[in-house]
Amino acid sequence: MKSKNAAWWLGTAVICLLVITCRAAEDGPTSKEEPKKLESPAIVTIGEDANQKVIETVLGREIEVRLIGDRRMTGWCAPDPWPAPPPKKRAPGPKEKQPEPPPVMRYLGPSFEATPDAKDSAIGTYIFKYRAVGTGERTLAFNYIYPDGHGYENMPRLATQLVRQFTVTVRVADAK
């Protein structure tokens, strides 16, 4: 009985020591030095954990939005890469013509990575690629709809069901 009790206490002590060590590691270095700023990667990857957030990047970087498709016959749709300007209240006169603002991002296109051994061709990761070509910000809103998805693009639909949405704002700054 004493050996079981001693083993329990020893196990508890080891677990407590591990918890304390892990928490200290999470807190980071104990010195007062500021952490080094890492250079941003060549490709900024945005996942579903960035929903409703603002992501900052620099001019020239490639931006990759990776969204998981986990339902059959359902897929992610990219926003219009060139959204229409807001409607004007009245037609401008010849002297009132205003130039359109330069684009913040250029859409490079979609791709798809199928989940190995998936039971449906629409299950996998939907990837939407952009390049930061101007400073400013752009909000991207993606819709996960049924029926759609990889392998079902040309399927006729009588109705569309919105399953969920993903929205992220990308803020592009100068690379200085």
PDB file of N, CA and C in Angstrom, residues 34-83:
ATOM      1  N   GLU A  34      13.659  42.999 -25.573  1.00  0.00           N
ATOM      2  CA  GLU A  34      12.502  42.895 -26.452  1.00  0.00           C
ATOM      3  C   GLU A  34      12.754  41.758 -27.427  1.00  0.00           C
ATOM      4  N   PRO A  35      11.704  41.005 -27.771  1.00  0.00           N
ATOM      5  CA  PRO A  35      11.902  39.919 -28.733  1.00  0.00           C
ATOM      6  C   PRO A  35      12.297  40.471 -30.090  1.00  0.00           C
ATOM      7  N   LYS A  36      13.103  39.700 -30.814  1.00  0.00           N
ATOM      8  CA  LYS A  36      13.528  40.125 -32.142  1.00  0.00           C
ATOM      9  C   LYS A  36      12.338  40.102 -33.081  1.00  0.00           C
ATOM     10  N   LYS A  37      12.270  41.095 -33.936  1.00  0.00           N
ATOM     11  CA  LYS A  37      11.213  41.127 -34.934  1.00  0.00           C
ATOM     12  C   LYS A  37      11.637  40.240 -36.093  1.00  0.00           C
ATOM     13  N   LEU A  38      10.802  39.273 -36.398  1.00  0.00           N
ATOM     14  CA  LEU A  38      11.094  38.386 -37.506  1.00  0.00           C
ATOM     15  C   LEU A  38      10.607  39.028 -38.794  1.00  0.00           C
ATOM     16  N   GLU A  39      11.359  38.825 -39.844  1.00  0.00           N
ATOM     17  CA  GLU A  39      10.918  39.342 -41.138  1.00  0.00           C
ATOM     18  C   GLU A  39       9.708  38.544 -41.586  1.00  0.00           C
ATOM     19  N   SER A  40       8.773  39.225 -42.231  1.00  0.00           N
ATOM     20  CA  SER A  40       7.579  38.521 -42.667  1.00  0.00           C
ATOM     21  C   SER A  40       7.948  37.544 -43.783  1.00  0.00           C
ATOM     22  N   PRO A  41       7.295  36.398 -43.815  1.00  0.00           N
ATOM     23  CA  PRO A  41       7.621  35.393 -44.828  1.00  0.00           C
ATOM     24  C   PRO A  41       7.216  35.854 -46.221  1.00  0.00           C
ATOM     25  N   ALA A  42       7.758  35.186 -47.220  1.00  0.00           N
ATOM     26  CA  ALA A  42       7.435  35.535 -48.600  1.00  0.00           C
ATOM     27  C   ALA A  42       5.963  35.267 -48.895  1.00  0.00           C
ATOM     28  N   ILE A  43       5.397  34.244 -48.253  1.00  0.00           N
ATOM     29  CA  ILE A  43       3.975  33.931 -48.410  1.00  0.00           C
ATOM     30  C   ILE A  43       3.299  34.083 -47.058  1.00  0.00           C
ATOM     31  N   VAL A  44       2.272  34.900 -47.011  1.00  0.00           N
ATOM     32  CA  VAL A  44       1.482  35.075 -45.787  1.00  0.00           C
ATOM     33  C   VAL A  44       0.316  34.102 -45.880  1.00  0.00           C
ATOM     34  N   THR A  45       0.270  33.130 -44.973  1.00  0.00           N
ATOM     35  CA  THR A  45      -0.785  32.127 -44.989  1.00  0.00           C
ATOM     36  C   THR A  45      -1.864  32.506 -43.987  1.00  0.00           C
ATOM     37  N   ILE A  46      -3.099  32.547 -44.460  1.00  0.00           N
ATOM     38  CA  ILE A  46      -4.245  32.906 -43.629  1.00  0.00           C
ATOM     39  C   ILE A  46      -5.145  31.682 -43.535  1.00  0.00           C
ATOM     40  N   GLY A  47      -5.410  31.251 -42.305  1.00  0.00           N
ATOM     41  CA  GLY A  47      -6.282  30.102 -42.080  1.00  0.00           C
ATOM     42  C   GLY A  47      -7.583  30.530 -41.438  1.00  0.00           C
ATOM     43  N   GLU A  48      -8.425  29.554 -41.142  1.00  0.00           N
ATOM     44  CA  GLU A  48      -9.741  29.846 -40.584  1.00  0.00           C
ATOM     45  C   GLU A  48      -9.676  30.465 -39.191  1.00  0.00           C
ATOM     46  N   ASP A  49      -8.540  30.371 -38.516  1.00  0.00           N
ATOM     47  CA  ASP A  49      -8.391  31.013 -37.206  1.00  0.00           C
ATOM     48  C   ASP A  49      -8.330  32.534 -37.321  1.00  0.00           C
ATOM     49  N   ALA A  50      -8.174  33.066 -38.533  1.00  0.00           N
ATOM     50  CA  ALA A  50      -8.110  34.519 -38.748  1.00  0.00           C
ATOM     51  C   ALA A  50      -9.471  35.111 -39.099  1.00  0.00           C
ATOM     52  N   ASN A  51     -10.540  34.346 -38.922  1.00  0.00           N
ATOM     53  CA  ASN A  51     -11.874  34.836 -39.261  1.00  0.00           C
ATOM     54  C   ASN A  51     -12.197  36.110 -38.476  1.00  0.00           C
ATOM     55  N   GLN A  52     -12.697  37.123 -39.178  1.00  0.00           N
ATOM     56  CA  GLN A  52     -13.094  38.419 -38.603  1.00  0.00           C
ATOM     57  C   GLN A  52     -11.899  39.211 -38.051  1.00  0.00           C
ATOM     58  N   LYS A  53     -10.689  38.939 -38.517  1.00  0.00           N
ATOM     59  CA  LYS A  53      -9.502  39.630 -38.016  1.00  0.00           C
ATOM     60  C   LYS A  53      -8.857  40.463 -39.110  1.00  0.00           C
ATOM     61  N   VAL A  54      -7.896  41.290 -38.706  1.00  0.00           N
ATOM     62  CA  VAL A  54      -7.113  42.095 -39.642  1.00  0.00           C
ATOM     63  C   VAL A  54      -5.718  41.499 -39.697  1.00  0.00           C
ATOM     64  N   ILE A  55      -5.255  41.199 -40.887  1.00  0.00           N
ATOM     65  CA  ILE A  55      -3.926  40.640 -41.108  1.00  0.00           C
ATOM     66  C   ILE A  55      -3.092  41.706 -41.794  1.00  0.00           C
ATOM     67  N   GLU A  56      -1.900  41.956 -41.249  1.00  0.00           N
ATOM     68  CA  GLU A  56      -1.030  42.971 -41.837  1.00  0.00           C
ATOM     69  C   GLU A  56       0.103  42.314 -42.605  1.00  0.00           C
ATOM     70  N   THR A  57       0.418  42.890 -43.750  1.00  0.00           N
ATOM     71  CA  THR A  57       1.518  42.399 -44.566  1.00  0.00           C
ATOM     72  C   THR A  57       2.167  43.588 -45.266  1.00  0.00           C
ATOM     73  N   VAL A  58       3.175  43.305 -46.064  1.00  0.00           N
ATOM     74  CA  VAL A  58       3.880  44.372 -46.769  1.00  0.00           C
ATOM     75  C   VAL A  58       3.722  44.196 -48.273  1.00  0.00           C
ATOM     76  N   LEU A  59       3.972  45.265 -48.974  1.00  0.00           N
ATOM     77  CA  LEU A  59       3.862  45.322 -50.424  1.00  0.00           C
ATOM     78  C   LEU A  59       4.716  44.234 -51.078  1.00  0.00           C
ATOM     79  N   GLY A  60       4.163  43.551 -52.053  1.00  0.00           N
ATOM     80  CA  GLY A  60       4.904  42.544 -52.801  1.00  0.00           C
ATOM     81  C   GLY A  60       4.735  41.123 -52.293  1.00  0.00           C
ATOM     82  N   ARG A  61       4.208  40.941 -51.109  1.00  0.00           N
ATOM     83  CA  ARG A  61       4.052  39.599 -50.541  1.00  0.00           C
ATOM     84  C   ARG A  61       2.896  38.854 -51.202  1.00  0.00           C
ATOM     85  N   GLU A  62       3.052  37.535 -51.263  1.00  0.00           N
ATOM     86  CA  GLU A  62       1.954  36.688 -51.725  1.00  0.00           C
ATOM     87  C   GLU A  62       1.094  36.334 -50.518  1.00  0.00           C
ATOM     88  N   ILE A  63      -0.209  36.344 -50.709  1.00  0.00           N
ATOM     89  CA  ILE A  63      -1.162  36.053 -49.634  1.00  0.00           C
ATOM     90  C   ILE A  63      -1.934  34.813 -50.043  1.00  0.00           C
ATOM     91  N   GLU A  64      -1.984  33.850 -49.139  1.00  0.00           N
ATOM     92  CA  GLU A  64      -2.651  32.589 -49.423  1.00  0.00           C
ATOM     93  C   GLU A  64      -3.728  32.358 -48.367  1.00  0.00           C
ATOM     94  N   VAL A  65      -4.984  32.304 -48.782  1.00  0.00           N
ATOM     95  CA  VAL A  65      -6.091  32.021 -47.869  1.00  0.00           C
ATOM     96  C   VAL A  65      -6.407  30.540 -48.031  1.00  0.00           C
ATOM     97  N   ARG A  66      -6.273  29.773 -46.922  1.00  0.00           N
ATOM     98  CA  ARG A  66      -6.487  28.317 -46.942  1.00  0.00           C
ATOM     99  C   ARG A  66      -7.701  27.984 -46.081  1.00  0.00           C
ATOM    100  N   LEU A  67      -8.759  27.490 -46.721  1.00  0.00           N
ATOM    101  CA  LEU A  67     -10.002  27.180 -46.023  1.00  0.00           C
ATOM    102  C   LEU A  67     -10.336  25.698 -46.190  1.00  0.00           C
ATOM    103  N   ILE A  68     -10.729  25.074 -45.110  1.00  0.00           N
ATOM    104  CA  ILE A  68     -11.005  23.639 -45.096  1.00  0.00           C
ATOM    105  C   ILE A  68     -12.435  23.369 -45.565  1.00  0.00           C
ATOM    106  N   GLY A  69     -12.560  22.451 -46.491  1.00  0.00           N
ATOM    107  CA  GLY A  69     -13.863  21.960 -46.926  1.00  0.00           C
ATOM    108  C   GLY A  69     -14.058  20.581 -46.334  1.00  0.00           C
ATOM    109  N   ASP A  70     -15.034  20.438 -45.444  1.00  0.00           N
ATOM    110  CA  ASP A  70     -15.191  19.172 -44.728  1.00  0.00           C
ATOM    111  C   ASP A  70     -16.548  18.507 -44.952  1.00  0.00           C
ATOM    112  N   ARG A  71     -17.341  19.028 -45.897  1.00  0.00           N
ATOM    113  CA  ARG A  71     -18.660  18.447 -46.185  1.00  0.00           C
ATOM    114  C   ARG A  71     -18.746  18.069 -47.653  1.00  0.00           C
ATOM    115  N   ARG A  72     -19.442  17.008 -47.947  1.00  0.00           N
ATOM    116  CA  ARG A  72     -19.574  16.568 -49.330  1.00  0.00           C
ATOM    117  C   ARG A  72     -20.443  17.548 -50.121  1.00  0.00           C
ATOM    118  N   MET A  73     -20.102  17.691 -51.382  1.00  0.00           N
ATOM    119  CA  MET A  73     -20.827  18.551 -52.324  1.00  0.00           C
ATOM    120  C   MET A  73     -20.916  20.010 -51.866  1.00  0.00           C
ATOM    121  N   THR A  74     -19.960  20.451 -51.078  1.00  0.00           N
ATOM    122  CA  THR A  74     -19.964  21.809 -50.543  1.00  0.00           C
ATOM    123  C   THR A  74     -18.594  22.420 -50.799  1.00  0.00           C
ATOM    124  N   GLY A  75     -18.530  23.714 -51.143  1.00  0.00           N
ATOM    125  CA  GLY A  75     -17.237  24.313 -51.443  1.00  0.00           C
ATOM    126  C   GLY A  75     -17.166  25.789 -51.107  1.00  0.00           C
ATOM    127  N   TRP A  76     -15.937  26.285 -51.007  1.00  0.00           N
ATOM    128  CA  TRP A  76     -15.670  27.698 -50.730  1.00  0.00           C
ATOM    129  C   TRP A  76     -15.666  28.477 -52.032  1.00  0.00           C
ATOM    130  N   CYS A  77     -16.291  29.634 -52.019  1.00  0.00           N
ATOM    131  CA  CYS A  77     -16.319  30.540 -53.178  1.00  0.00           C
ATOM    132  C   CYS A  77     -15.536  31.795 -52.831  1.00  0.00           C
ATOM    133  N   ALA A  78     -14.663  32.182 -53.745  1.00  0.00           N
ATOM    134  CA  ALA A  78     -13.866  33.392 -53.549  1.00  0.00           C
ATOM    135  C   ALA A  78     -14.704  34.623 -53.839  1.00  0.00           C
ATOM    136  N   PRO A  79     -14.352  35.748 -53.195  1.00  0.00           N
ATOM    137  CA  PRO A  79     -15.041  36.993 -53.524  1.00  0.00           C
ATOM    138  C   PRO A  79     -14.642  37.446 -54.921  1.00  0.00           C
ATOM    139  N   ASP A  80     -15.426  38.326 -55.461  1.00  0.00           N
ATOM    140  CA  ASP A  80     -15.117  38.902 -56.757  1.00  0.00           C
ATOM    141  C   ASP A  80     -13.762  39.588 -56.658  1.00  0.00           C
ATOM    142  N   PRO A  81     -12.783  39.186 -57.482  1.00  0.00           N
ATOM    143  CA  PRO A  81     -11.457  39.802 -57.369  1.00  0.00           C
ATOM    144  C   PRO A  81     -11.438  41.284 -57.722  1.00  0.00           C
ATOM    145  N   TRP A  82     -12.413  41.728 -58.488  1.00  0.00           N
ATOM    146  CA  TRP A  82     -12.507  43.137 -58.847  1.00  0.00           C
ATOM    147  C   TRP A  82     -13.896  43.621 -58.478  1.00  0.00           C
ATOM    148  N   PRO A  83     -14.124  43.967 -57.216  1.00  0.00           N
ATOM    149  CA  PRO A  83     -15.477  44.345 -56.812  1.00  0.00           C
ATOM    150  C   PRO A  83     -15.935  45.603 -57.546  1.00  0.00           C
TER     151      PRO A  83
END
